[in-house]
Coordinates of C-alpha atoms in Angstrom, one line a residue:
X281 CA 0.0 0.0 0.0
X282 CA 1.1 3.8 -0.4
X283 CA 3.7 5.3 2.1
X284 CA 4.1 9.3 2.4
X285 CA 6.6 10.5 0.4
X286 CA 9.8 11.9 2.7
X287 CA 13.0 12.7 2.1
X288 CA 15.3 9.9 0.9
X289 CA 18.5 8.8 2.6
X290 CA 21.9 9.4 1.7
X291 CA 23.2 7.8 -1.3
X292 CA 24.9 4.0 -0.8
X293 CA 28.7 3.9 0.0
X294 CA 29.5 3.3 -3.8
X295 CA 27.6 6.1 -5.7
X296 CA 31.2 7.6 -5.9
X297 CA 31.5 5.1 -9.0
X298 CA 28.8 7.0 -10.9
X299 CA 29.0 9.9 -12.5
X300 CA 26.8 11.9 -10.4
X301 CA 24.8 11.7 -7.3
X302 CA 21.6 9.8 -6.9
X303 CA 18.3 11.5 -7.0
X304 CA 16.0 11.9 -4.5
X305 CA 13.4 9.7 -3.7
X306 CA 10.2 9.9 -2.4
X307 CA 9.7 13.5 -2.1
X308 CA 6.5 15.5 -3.6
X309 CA 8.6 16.3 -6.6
X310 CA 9.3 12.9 -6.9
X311 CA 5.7 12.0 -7.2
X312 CA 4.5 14.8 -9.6
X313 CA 7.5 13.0 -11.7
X314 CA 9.2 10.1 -10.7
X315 CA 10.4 9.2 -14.4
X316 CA 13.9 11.4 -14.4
X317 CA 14.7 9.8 -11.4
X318 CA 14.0 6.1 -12.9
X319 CA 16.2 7.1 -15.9
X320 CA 18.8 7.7 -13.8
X321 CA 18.4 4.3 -11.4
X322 CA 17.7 2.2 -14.8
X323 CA 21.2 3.7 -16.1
X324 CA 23.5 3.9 -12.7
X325 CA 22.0 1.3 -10.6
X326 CA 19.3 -0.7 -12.0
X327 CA 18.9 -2.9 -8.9
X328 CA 18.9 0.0 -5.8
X329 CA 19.0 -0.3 -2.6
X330 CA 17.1 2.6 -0.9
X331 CA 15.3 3.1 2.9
X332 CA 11.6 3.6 1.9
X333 CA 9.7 6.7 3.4
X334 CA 8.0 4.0 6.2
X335 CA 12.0 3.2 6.9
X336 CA 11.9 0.1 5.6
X337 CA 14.8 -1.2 3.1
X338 CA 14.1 -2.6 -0.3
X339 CA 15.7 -3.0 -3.4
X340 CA 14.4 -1.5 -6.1
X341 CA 14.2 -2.9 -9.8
X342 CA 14.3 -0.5 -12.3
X343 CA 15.2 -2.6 -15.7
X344 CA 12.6 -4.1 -17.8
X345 CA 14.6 -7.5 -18.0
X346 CA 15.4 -7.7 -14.3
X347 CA 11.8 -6.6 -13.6
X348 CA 10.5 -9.4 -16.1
X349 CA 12.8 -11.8 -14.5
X350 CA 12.2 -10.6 -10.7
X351 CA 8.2 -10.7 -11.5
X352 CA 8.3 -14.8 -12.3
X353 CA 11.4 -15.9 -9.9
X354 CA 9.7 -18.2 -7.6
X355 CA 13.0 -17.0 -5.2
X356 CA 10.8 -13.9 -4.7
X357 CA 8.0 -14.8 -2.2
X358 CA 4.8 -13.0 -2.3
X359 CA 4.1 -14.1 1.9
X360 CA 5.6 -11.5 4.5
X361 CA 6.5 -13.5 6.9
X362 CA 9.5 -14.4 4.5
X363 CA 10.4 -10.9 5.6
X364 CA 13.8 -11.1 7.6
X365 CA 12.9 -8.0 9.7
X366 CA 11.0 -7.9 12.9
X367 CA 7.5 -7.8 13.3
X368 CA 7.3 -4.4 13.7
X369 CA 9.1 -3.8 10.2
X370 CA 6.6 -6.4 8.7
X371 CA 3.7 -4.4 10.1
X372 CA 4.9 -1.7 7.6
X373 CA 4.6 -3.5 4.0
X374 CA 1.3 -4.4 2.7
X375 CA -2.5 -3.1 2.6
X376 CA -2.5 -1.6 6.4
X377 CA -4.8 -3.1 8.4
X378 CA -4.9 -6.5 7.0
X379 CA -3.1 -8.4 9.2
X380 CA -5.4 -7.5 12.1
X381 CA -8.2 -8.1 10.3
X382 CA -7.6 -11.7 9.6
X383 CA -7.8 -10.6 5.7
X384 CA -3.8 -11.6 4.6
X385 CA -4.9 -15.2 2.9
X386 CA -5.3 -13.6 -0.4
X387 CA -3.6 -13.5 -4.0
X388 CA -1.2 -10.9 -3.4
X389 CA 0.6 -12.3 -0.2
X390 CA 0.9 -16.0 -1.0
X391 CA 3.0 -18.8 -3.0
X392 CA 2.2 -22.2 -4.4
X393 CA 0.6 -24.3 -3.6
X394 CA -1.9 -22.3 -1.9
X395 CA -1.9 -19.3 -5.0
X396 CA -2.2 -21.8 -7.0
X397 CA -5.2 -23.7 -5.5
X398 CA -6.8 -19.9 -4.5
X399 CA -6.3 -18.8 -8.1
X400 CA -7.9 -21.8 -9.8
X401 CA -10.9 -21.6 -7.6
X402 CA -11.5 -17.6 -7.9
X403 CA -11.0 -17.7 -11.3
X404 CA -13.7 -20.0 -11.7
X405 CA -16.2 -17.2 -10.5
X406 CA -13.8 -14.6 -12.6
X407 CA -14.6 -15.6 -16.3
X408 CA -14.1 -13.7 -19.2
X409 CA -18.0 -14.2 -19.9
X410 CA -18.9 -12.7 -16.4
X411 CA -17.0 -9.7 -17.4
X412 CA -18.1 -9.3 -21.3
X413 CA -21.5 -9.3 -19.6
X414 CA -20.9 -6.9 -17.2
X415 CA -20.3 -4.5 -20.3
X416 CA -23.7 -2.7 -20.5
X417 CA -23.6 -2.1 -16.7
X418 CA -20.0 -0.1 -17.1
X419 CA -21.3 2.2 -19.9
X420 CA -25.1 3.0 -17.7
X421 CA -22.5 3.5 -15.1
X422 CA -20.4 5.9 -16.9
X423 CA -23.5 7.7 -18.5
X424 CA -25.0 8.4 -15.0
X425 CA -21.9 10.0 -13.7
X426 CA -21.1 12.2 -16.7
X427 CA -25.3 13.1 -16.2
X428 CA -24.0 14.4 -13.0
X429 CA -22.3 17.2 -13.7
X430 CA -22.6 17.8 -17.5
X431 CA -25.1 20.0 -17.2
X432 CA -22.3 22.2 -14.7
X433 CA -19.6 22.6 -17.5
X434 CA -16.7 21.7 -14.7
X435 CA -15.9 18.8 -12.9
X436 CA -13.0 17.1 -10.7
X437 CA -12.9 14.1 -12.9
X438 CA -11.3 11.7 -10.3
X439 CA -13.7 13.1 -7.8
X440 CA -16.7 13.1 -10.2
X441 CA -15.9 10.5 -12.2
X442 CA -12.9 7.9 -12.4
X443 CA -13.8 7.0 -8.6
X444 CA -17.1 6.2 -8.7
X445 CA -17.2 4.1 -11.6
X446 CA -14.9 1.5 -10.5
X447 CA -16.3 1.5 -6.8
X448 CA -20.0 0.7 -8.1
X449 CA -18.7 -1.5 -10.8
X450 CA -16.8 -3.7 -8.3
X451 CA -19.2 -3.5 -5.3
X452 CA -21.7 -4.9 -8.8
X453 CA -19.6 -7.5 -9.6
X454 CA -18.9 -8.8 -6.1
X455 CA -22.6 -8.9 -5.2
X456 CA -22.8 -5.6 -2.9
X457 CA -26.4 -4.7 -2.3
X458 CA -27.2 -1.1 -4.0
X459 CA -28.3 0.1 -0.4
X460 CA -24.9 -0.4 1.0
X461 CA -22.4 0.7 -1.7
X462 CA -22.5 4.1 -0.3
X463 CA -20.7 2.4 2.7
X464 CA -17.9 1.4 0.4
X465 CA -17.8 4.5 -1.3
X466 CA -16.8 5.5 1.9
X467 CA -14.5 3.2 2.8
X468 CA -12.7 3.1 -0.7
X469 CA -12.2 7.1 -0.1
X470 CA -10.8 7.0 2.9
X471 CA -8.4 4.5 1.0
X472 CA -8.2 6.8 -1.5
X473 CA -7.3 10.0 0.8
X474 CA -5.0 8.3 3.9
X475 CA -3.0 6.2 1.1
X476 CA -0.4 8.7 1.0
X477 CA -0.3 9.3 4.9
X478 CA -0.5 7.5 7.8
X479 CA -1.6 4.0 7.8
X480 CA -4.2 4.1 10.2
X481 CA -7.0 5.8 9.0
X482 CA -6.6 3.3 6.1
X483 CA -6.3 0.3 8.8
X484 CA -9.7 1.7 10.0
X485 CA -11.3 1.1 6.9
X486 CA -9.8 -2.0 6.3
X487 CA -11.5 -3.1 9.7
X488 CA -14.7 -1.6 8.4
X489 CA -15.0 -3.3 5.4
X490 CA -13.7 -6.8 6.9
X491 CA -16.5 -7.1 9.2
X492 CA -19.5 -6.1 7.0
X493 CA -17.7 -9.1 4.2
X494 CA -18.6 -11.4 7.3
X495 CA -21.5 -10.5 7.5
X496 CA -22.6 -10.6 3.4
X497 CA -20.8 -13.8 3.0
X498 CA -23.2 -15.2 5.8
X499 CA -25.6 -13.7 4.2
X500 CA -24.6 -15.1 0.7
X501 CA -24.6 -18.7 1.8
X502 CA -27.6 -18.3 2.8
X503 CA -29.3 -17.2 -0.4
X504 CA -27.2 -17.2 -2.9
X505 CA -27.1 -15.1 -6.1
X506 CA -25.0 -14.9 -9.6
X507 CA -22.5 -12.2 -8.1
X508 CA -18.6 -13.4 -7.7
X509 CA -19.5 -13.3 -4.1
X510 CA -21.8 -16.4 -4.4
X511 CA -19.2 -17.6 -7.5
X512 CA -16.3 -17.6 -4.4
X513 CA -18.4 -19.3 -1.9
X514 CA -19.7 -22.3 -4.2
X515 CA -16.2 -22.3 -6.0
X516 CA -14.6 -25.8 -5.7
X517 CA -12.0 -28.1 -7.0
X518 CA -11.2 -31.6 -6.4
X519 CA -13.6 -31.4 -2.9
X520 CA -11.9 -28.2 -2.1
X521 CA -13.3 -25.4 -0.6
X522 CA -12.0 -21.5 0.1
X523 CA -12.5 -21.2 4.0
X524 CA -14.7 -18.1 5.4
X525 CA -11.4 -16.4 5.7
X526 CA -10.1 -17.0 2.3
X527 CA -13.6 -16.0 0.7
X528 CA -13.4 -12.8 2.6
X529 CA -9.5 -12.5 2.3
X530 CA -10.2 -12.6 -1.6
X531 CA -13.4 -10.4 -2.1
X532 CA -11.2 -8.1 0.0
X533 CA -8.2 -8.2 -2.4
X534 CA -10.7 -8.1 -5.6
X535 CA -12.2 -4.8 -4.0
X536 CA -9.1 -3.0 -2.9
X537 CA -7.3 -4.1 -6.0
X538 CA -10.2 -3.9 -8.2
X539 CA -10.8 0.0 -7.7
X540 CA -7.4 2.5 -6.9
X541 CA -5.9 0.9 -10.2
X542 CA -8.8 1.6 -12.1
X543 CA -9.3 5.6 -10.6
X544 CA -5.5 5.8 -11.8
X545 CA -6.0 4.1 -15.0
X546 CA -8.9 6.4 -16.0
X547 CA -7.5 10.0 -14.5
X548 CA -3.6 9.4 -15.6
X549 CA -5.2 8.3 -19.2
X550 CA -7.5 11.5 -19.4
X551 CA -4.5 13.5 -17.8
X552 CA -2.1 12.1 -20.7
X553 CA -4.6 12.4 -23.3
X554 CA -5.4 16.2 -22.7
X555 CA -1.6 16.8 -22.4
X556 CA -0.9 15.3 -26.1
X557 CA -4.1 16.7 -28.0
X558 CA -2.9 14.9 -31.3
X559 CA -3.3 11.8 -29.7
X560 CA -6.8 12.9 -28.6
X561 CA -7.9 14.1 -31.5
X562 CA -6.6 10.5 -33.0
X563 CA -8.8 9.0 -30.8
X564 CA -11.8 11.3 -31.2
X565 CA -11.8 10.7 -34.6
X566 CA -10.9 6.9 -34.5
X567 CA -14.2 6.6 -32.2
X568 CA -16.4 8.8 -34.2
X569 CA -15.6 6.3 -37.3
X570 CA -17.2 3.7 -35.3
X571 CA -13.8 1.7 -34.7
X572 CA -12.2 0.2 -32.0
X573 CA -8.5 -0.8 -33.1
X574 CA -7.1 2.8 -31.5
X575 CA -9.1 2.3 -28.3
X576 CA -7.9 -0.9 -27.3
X577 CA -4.0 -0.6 -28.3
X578 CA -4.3 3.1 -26.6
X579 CA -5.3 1.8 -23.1
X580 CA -2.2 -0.4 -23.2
X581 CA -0.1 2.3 -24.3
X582 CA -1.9 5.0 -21.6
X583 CA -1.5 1.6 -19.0
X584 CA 2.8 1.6 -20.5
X585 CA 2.9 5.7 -20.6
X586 CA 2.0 6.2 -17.0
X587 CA 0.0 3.1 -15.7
X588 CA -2.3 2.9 -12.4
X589 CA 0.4 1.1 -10.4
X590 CA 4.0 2.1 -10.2
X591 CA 5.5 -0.5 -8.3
X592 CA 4.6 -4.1 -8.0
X593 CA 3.7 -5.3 -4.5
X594 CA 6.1 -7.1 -2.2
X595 CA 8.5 -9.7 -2.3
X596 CA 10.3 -11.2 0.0
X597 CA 13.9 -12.8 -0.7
X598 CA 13.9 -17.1 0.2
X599 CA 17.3 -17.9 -0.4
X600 CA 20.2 -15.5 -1.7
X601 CA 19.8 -14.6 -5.1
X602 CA 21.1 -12.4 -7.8
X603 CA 19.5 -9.5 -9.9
X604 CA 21.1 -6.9 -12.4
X605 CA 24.6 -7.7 -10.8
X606 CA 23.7 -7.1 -7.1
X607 CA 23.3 -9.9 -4.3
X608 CA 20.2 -10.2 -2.6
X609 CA 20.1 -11.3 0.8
X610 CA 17.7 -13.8 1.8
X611 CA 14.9 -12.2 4.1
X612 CA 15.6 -8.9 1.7
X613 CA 12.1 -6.9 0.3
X614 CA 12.6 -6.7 -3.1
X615 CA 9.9 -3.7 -5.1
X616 CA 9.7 -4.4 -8.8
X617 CA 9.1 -0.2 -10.3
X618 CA 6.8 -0.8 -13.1
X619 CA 7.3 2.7 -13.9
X620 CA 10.6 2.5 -14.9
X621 CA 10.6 -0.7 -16.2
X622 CA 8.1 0.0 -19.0
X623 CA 10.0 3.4 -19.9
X624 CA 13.2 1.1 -20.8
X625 CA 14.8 2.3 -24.0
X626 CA 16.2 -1.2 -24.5
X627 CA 12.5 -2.7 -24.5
X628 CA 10.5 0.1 -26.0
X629 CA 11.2 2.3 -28.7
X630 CA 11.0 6.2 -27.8
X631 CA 9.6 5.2 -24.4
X632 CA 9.0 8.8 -23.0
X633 CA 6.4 10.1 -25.8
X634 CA 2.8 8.4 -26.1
X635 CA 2.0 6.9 -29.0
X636 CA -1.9 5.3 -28.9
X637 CA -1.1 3.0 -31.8
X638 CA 2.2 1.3 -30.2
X639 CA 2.2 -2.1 -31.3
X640 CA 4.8 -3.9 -29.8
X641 CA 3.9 -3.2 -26.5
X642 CA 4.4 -5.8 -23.8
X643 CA 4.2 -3.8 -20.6
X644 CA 4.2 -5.1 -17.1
X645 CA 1.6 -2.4 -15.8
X646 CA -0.8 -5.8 -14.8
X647 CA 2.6 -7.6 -13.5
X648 CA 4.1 -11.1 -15.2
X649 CA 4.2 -14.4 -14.5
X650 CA 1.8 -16.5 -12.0
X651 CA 0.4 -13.2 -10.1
X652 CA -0.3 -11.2 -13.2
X653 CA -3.6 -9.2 -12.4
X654 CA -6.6 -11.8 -12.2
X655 CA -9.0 -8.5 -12.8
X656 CA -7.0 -6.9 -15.7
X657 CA -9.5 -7.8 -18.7
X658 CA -12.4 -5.9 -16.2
X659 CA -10.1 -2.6 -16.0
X660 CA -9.7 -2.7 -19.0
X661 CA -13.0 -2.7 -20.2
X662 CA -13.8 0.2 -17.6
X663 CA -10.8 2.4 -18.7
X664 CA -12.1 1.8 -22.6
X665 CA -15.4 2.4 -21.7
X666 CA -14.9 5.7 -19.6
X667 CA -12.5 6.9 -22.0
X668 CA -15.1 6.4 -25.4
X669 CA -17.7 8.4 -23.2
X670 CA -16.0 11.5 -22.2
X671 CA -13.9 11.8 -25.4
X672 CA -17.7 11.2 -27.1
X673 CA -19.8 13.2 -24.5
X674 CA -17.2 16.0 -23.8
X675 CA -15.6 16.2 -27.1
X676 CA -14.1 19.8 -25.8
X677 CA -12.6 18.7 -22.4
X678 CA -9.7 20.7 -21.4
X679 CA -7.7 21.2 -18.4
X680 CA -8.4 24.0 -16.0
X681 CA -5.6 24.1 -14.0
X682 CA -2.2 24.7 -15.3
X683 CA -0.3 20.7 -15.0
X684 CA 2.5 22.5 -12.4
X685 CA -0.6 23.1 -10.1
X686 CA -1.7 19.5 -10.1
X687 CA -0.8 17.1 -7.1
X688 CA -0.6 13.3 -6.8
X689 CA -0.8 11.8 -4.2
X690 CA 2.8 10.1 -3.0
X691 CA 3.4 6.7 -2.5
X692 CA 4.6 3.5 -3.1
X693 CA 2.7 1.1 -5.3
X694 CA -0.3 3.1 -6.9
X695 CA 0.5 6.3 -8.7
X696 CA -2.2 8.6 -9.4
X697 CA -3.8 12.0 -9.5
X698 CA -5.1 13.9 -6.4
X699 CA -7.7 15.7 -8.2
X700 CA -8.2 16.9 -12.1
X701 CA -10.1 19.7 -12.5
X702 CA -12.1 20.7 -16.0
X703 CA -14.0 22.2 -18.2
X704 CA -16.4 21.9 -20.9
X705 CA -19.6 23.4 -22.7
X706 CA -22.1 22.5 -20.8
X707 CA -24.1 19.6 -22.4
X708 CA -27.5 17.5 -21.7
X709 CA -28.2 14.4 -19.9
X710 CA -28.5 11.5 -22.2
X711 CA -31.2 8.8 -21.8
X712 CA -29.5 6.4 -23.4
X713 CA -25.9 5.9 -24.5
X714 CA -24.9 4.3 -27.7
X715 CA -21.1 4.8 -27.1
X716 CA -19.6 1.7 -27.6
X717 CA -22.2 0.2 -29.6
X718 CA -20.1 -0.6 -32.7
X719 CA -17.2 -1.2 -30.3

């Protein structure tokens, strides 16, 4: 989960052997643009060791072949308690809160066989169908919201918008009654606003949310519906079962994972977009033709560009290993910086400029290897959808702040706009979308 950004310690005993000093990590600047920084760490030292804002110490992997590697070495441990520190450190990595809350048995902090087992059996409520079905409920979703405020000419699109949708569309998907997504509206924003800060007004949520999952899973085996909720508690294999704890442990993860990356994906992609207006206008007109071609290979490319999640979560070091030259202890954290690794010059071809129709684009913004993102294909289809709608609806969206003014908020894994104000002509409500209809 996200750590404040703070000043970064001094550089390691042998930055005397590069040309010039390291840059500085983790500050505000840092966050409003970390990818200077990663240049440098990619070229000097693409495997870093660094003391994280929470003081923890992690190497940091910076190269898209180490990253690659680093992402599918079974060395790397997803589980904390691999962590050589003491308990006190471990209680600083992770989604706060979790541990107390009896909600750690999920995808993101375990190994085979377990992942393995947990995997099969969620994905078995997590089909491709259940999402290409889900479709028609993403664009109502993203029609409503822009109904909101159209009629205003302004909005804070994360705010407004690229929150919202993918709270409503998970709490949907997982089987949340309508009466009580308001509640995780809540919850998710408090997420959303403590991320950066300290960890336990995030913990508190965490709490929040893991008692009311007791409860609807109760509920749910009781009267079951078609919602992945219901999907997780009759999913089995071979006679086995997810526990109450895993079924909550998992909606959990799908929730918390299911909705920051998708805020990101949507207000870094609308933020990119209205900073390269001949991109825009490439997809306005690529939309208005009724095709989808641009769409689709442009959310990779905004998802490669300056993607929802800058650092992988963590792993933990089983045995002594090494990685781009440098010896990793056993017990060692070991962050994997998406960021960087998808701006590599010796993967992808002019890596700092956006180009929508990029091809050859293999980024690691959804991870690699046995933990790539289980709900990828779902942000996916909410980042295509919300981006088709405004660029349709709002075909004269413009910033109105000047990008200096702009915050995000700092951390560690997620990277992502604090707010994004615009403008517009003011516009009507719609009764009915057609958006994507030829899509």
């Amino acid at each position: 989960m996200n750590e404040s950004p703070a000043p970064s310690t001094p550089a390691c005993p042998h930055s005397a052997t590069t040309p010039e000093s390291a840059p500085e990590l983790f500050t505000w600047e840092f966050a409003s643009d970390p990818y200077p920084a990663y240049a440098w760490l990619r070229e000097h030292r693409p495997v870093h060791r660094t003391a994280l804002p929470s003081g923890v110490e992690a190497w940091l992997v910076t190269r898209y072949g180490d990253a690659r590697q680093a992402l599918a070495d079974a060395r790397l441990s997803k589980n904390p308690a691999n962590h050589a520190e003491s308990p006190h450190a471990k209680g600083k990595t992770g989604i706060p809160g979790e541990r107390k809350a009896e909600l750690m048995t999920h995808l993101l902090n375990i190994d085979p066989p377990d992942h393995t087992r947990l995997r099969r059996l969620v994905s078995k409520a997590f089909t491709p169908r259940r999402v290409a079905e889900f479709a028609p409920r993403v664009q109502e979703l993203a029609d409503r919201l822009i109904d909101g405020f159209i009629e205003e000419g302004k909005a804070d699109l994360i705010h407004d918008f690229a929150f919202p949708l993918p709270i409503y569309a998970i709490c949907d998907l997982l089987g949340v009654p309508r009466e009580d997504q308001d509640d995780f509206r809540d919850w998710a924003g408090m997420m959303i606003r403590h991320g950066g800060g300290p960890r336990g007004g995030v913990a508190r949520s965490v709490k929040k949310m893991r008692g009311y999952l007791a409860e609807l899973i109760h509920r749910k085996r009781e009267n079951p519906g078609d919602d992945l909720i219901s999907g997780l508690i009759r999913a089995s294999d071979h006679g086995e079962h997810l526990t109450e704890n895993e079924a909550a442990a998992m909606a959990f993860i799908l929730l918390f994972a299911g909705f920051e990356t998708t805020v990101n994906l949507i207000g870094n992609g609308t933020y990119a977009l209205l900073r390269h207006p001949e991109q825009r206008a490439a997809l306005q007109a690529s939309l208005n033709a009724g095709e989808s071609a641009l769409l689709a290979t442009g959310i990779e490319e905004l998802l490669r560009f300056d993607g929802p999640v800058e650092m992988a979560t963590w792993r933990y070091a089983t045995e002594p290993l090494t990685l781009g030259g440098e010896e990793i202890a056993a017990g060692d954290p070991v962050l994997v910086v998406l960021a960087a690794a998808d701006r590599d010059p010796e993967r992808f071809r002019d890596p700092d400029t956006l180009d929508l129709a990029r091809s050859d684009n293999q980024h690691l913004g959804y991870g690699h290897g046995i933990h790539y993102c289980l709900g990828a294909p779902l942000a996916r289809l909410e980042g295509q959808t919300a981006l088709a709608t405004l660029l349709r609806r709002l075909p004269d969206l413009r910033l109105a702040e000047e990008p200096a003014d702009l915050r995000w908020r700092g951390g560690l894994i997620m990277r992502g706009l604090r707010t994004l104000p615009v403008e517009f002509e003011p516009g009507n409500r719609s009764e009915k979308s057609d958006a994507l209809s030829t899509l």
